[in-house]
PDB file of C-alpha atoms in Angstrom:
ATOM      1  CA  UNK R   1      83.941  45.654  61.077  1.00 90.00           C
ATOM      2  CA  UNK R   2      84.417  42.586  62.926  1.00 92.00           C
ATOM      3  CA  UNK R   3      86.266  39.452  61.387  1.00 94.00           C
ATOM      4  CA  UNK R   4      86.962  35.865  62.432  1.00 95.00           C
ATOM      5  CA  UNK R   5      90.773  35.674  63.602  1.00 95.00           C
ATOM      6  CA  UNK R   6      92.918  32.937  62.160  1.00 92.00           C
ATOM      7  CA  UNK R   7      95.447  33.201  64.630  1.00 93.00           C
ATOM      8  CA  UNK R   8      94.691  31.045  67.637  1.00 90.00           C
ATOM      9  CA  UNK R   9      97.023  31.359  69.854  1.00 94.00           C
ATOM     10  CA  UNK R  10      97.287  35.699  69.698  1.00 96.00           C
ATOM     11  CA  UNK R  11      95.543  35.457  73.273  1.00 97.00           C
ATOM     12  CA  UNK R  12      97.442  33.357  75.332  1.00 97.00           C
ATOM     13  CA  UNK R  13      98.269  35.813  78.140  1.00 97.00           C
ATOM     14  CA  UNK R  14      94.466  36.741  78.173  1.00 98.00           C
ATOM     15  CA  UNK R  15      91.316  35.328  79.893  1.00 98.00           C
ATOM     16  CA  UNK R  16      88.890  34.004  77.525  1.00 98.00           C
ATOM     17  CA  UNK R  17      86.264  36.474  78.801  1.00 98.00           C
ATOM     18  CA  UNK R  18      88.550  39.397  77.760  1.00 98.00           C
ATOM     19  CA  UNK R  19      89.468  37.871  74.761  1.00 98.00           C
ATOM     20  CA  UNK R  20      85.997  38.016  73.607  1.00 98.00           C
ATOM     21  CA  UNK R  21      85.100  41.597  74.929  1.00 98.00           C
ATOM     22  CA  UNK R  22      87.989  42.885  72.569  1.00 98.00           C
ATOM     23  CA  UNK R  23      85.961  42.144  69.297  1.00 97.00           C
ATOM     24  CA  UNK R  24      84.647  45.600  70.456  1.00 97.00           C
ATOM     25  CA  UNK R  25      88.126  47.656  70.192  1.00 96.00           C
ATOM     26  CA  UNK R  26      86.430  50.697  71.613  1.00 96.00           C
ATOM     27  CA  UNK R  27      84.833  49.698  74.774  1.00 97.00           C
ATOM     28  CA  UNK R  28      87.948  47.247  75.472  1.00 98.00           C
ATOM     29  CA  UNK R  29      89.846  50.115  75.566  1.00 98.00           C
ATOM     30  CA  UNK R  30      87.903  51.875  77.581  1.00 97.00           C
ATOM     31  CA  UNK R  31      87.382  49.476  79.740  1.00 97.00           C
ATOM     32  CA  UNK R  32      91.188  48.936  80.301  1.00 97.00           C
ATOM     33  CA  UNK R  33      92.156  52.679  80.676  1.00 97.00           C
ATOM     34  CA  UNK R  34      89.321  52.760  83.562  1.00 96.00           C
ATOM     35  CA  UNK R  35      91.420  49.700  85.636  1.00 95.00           C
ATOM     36  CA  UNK R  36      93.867  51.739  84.823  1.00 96.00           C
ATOM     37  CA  UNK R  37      93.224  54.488  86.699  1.00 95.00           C
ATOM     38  CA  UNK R  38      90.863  53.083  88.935  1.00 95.00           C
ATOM     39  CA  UNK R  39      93.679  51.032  89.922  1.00 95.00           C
ATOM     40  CA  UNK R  40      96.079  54.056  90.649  1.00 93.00           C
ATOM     41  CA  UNK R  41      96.754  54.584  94.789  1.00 94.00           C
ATOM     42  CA  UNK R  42      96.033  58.121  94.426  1.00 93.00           C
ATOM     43  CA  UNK R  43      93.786  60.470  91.551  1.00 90.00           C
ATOM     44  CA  UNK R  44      94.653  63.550  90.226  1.00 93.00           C
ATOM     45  CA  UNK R  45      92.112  66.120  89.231  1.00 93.00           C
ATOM     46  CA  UNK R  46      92.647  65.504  85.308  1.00 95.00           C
ATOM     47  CA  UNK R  47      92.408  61.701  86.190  1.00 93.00           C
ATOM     48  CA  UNK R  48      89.270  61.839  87.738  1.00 93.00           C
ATOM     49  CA  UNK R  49      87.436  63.937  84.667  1.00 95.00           C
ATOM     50  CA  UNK R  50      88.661  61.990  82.475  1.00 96.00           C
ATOM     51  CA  UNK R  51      87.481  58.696  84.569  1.00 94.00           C
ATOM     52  CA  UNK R  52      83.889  60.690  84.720  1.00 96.00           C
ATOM     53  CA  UNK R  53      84.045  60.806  81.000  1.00 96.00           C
ATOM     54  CA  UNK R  54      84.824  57.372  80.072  1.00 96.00           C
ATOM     55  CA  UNK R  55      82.344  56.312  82.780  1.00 96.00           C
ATOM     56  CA  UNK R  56      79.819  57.821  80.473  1.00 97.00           C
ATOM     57  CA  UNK R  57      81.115  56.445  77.286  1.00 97.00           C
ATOM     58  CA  UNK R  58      81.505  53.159  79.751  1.00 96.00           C
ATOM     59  CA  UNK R  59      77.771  52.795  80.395  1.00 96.00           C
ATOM     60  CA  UNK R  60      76.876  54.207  77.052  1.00 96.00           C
ATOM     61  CA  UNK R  61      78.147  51.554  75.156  1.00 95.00           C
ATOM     62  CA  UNK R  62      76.489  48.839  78.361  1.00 94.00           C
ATOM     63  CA  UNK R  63      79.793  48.574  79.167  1.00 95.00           C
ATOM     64  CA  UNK R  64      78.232  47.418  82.864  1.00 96.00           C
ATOM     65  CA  UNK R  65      76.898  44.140  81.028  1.00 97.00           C
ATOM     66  CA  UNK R  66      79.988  43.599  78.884  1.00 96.00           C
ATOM     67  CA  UNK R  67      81.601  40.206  80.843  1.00 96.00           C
ATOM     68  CA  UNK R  68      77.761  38.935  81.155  1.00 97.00           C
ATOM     69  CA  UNK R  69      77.040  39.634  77.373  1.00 97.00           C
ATOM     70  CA  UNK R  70      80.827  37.827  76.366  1.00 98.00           C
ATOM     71  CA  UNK R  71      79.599  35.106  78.925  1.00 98.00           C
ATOM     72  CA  UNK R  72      76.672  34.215  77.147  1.00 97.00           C
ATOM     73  CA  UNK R  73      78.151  34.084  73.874  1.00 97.00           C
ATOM     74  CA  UNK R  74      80.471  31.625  74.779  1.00 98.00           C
ATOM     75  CA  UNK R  75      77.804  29.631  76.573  1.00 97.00           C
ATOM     76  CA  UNK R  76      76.258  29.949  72.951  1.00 96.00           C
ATOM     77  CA  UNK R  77      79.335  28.927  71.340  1.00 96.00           C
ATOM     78  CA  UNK R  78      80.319  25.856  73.729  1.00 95.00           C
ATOM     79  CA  UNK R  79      82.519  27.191  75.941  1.00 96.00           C
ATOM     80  CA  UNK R  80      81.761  26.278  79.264  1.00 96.00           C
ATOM     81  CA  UNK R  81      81.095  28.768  82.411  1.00 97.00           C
ATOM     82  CA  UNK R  82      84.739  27.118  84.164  1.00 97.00           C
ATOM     83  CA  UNK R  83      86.590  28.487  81.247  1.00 97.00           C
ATOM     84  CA  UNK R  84      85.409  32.158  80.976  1.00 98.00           C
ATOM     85  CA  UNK R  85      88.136  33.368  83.612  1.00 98.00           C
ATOM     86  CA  UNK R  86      90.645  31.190  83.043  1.00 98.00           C
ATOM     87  CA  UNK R  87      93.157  32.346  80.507  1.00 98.00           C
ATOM     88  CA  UNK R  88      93.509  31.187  76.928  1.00 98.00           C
ATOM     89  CA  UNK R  89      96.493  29.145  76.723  1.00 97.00           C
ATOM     90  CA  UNK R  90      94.167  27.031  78.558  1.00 96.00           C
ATOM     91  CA  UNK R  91      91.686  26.357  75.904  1.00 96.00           C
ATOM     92  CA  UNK R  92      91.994  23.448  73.704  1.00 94.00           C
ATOM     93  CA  UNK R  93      93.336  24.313  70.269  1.00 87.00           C
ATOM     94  CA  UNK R  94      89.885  23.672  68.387  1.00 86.00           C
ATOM     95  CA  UNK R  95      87.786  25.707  71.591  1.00 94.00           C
ATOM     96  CA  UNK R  96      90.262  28.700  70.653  1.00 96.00           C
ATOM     97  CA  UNK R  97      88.599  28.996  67.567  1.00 94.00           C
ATOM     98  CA  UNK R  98      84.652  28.940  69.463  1.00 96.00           C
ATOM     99  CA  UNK R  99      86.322  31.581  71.032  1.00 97.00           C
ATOM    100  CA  UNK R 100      87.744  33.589  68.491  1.00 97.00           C
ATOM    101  CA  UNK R 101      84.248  33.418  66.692  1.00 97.00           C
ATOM    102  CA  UNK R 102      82.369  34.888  69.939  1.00 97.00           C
ATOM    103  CA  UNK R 103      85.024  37.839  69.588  1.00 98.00           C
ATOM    104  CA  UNK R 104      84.009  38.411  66.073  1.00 97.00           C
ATOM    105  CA  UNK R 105      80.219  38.518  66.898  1.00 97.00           C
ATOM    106  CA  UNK R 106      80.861  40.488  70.359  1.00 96.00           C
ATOM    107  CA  UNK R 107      80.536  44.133  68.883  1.00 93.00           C
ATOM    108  CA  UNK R 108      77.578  43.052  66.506  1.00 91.00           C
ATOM    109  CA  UNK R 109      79.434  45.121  63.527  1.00 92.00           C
ATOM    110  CA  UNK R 110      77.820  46.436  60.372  1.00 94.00           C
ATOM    111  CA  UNK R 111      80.548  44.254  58.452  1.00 96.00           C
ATOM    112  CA  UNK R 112      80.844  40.867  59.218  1.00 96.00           C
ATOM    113  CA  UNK R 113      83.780  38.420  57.940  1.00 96.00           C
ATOM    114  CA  UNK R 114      83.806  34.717  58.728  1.00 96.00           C
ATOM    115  CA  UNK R 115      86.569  32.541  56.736  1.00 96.00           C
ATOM    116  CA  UNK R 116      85.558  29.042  57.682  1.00 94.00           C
ATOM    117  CA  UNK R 117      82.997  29.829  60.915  1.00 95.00           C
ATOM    118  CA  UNK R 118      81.552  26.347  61.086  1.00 94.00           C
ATOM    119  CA  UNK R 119      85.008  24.685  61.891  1.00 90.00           C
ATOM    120  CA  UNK R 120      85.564  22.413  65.001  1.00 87.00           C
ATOM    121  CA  UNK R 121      81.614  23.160  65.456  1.00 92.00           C
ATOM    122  CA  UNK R 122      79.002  20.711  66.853  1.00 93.00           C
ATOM    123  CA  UNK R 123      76.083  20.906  64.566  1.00 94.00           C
ATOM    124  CA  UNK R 124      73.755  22.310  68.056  1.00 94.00           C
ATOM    125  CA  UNK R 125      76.459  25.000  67.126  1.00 94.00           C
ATOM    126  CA  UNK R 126      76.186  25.045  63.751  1.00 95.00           C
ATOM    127  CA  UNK R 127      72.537  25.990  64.248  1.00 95.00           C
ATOM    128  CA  UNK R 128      72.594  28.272  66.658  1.00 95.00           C
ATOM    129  CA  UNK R 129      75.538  29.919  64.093  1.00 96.00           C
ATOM    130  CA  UNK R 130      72.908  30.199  61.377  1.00 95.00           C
ATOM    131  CA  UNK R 131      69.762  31.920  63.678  1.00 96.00           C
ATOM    132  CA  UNK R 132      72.567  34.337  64.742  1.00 95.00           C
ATOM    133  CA  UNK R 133      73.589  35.040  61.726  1.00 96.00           C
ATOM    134  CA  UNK R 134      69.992  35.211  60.171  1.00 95.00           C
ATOM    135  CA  UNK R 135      68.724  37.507  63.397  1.00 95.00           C
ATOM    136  CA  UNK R 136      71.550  39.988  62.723  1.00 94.00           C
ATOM    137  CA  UNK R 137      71.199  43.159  60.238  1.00 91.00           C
ATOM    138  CA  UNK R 138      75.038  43.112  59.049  1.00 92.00           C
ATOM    139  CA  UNK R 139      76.655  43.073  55.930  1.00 96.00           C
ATOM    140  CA  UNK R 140      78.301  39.492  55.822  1.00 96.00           C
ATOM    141  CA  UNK R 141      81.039  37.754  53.750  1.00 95.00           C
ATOM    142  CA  UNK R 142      80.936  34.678  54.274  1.00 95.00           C
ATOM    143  CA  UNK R 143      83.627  31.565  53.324  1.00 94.00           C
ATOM    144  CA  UNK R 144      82.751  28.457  54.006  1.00 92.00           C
ATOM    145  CA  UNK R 145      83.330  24.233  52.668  1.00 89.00           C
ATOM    146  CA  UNK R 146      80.529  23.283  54.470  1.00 84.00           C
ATOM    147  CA  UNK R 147      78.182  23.259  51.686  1.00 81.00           C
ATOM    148  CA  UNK R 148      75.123  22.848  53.867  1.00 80.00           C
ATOM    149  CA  UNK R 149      75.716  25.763  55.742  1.00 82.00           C
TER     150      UNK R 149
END
């Protein structure tokens, strides 16, 4: 299930790449216990299996496309390419929230919440919110005061 986060400022300490890539809890945490280990100056035996095995859950789940794939989300979503490695607390308060939507769409989930999605959106956007949105085979709820959407 993904959902759009309220709380803009949870991310601050992150880059805005990453903060995307963790709408999909699973690979992000694969993804982080790989640096993890890969990151280790020396690997035991048991590390290396297991580093084996998450490589295959890694690629799998095209965990080799995962920064391009949060990249051109945020493209999508306004963000531009200057900001994807910088970190958060960077990010103008209203951007946060472009952000925080790209996270919610980043897994492509069955379940889909938005609470207020068009917010802070240009209406190029908007639009390209709505062909998403129609393109995708999720169950959605939906809130939104923007009656044309």
């Amino acid at each position: 299930m993904g959902k759009l986060k309220q709380d803009q400022f949870a991310y601050e300490e992150f880059t805005v790449l990453d903060t995307v890539i963790m709408g999909h809890a699973e690979l992000w945490e694969i993804k982080q216990e790989r640096e993890r280990i890969y990151s280790l100056p020396e690997m035991s035996e048991e590390e290396g299996l297991r580093v084996a095995d998450l490589e295959v859950k890694f690629g799998e789940m095209d965990g080799y496309t995962v920064e391009s794939r949060a990249g051109e989300l945020l493209l999508n979503v306004g963000i531009p390419l200057e900001q994807h490695n910088g970190p958060m607390s960077e990010v103008a308060p209203g951007w946060k929230l472009r952000v925080l939507l790209a996270q919610a769409l980043f897994a492509d989930p069955d379940i889909l919440l938005l609470d207020e999605p068009t917010n802070n959106l240009d209406i190029d956007t908007i639009r390209w919110l709505e062909q998403t949105l129609n393109e995708r085979n999720s169950t959605m709820i939906i809130i939104s005061h923007d009656r044309h959407f």
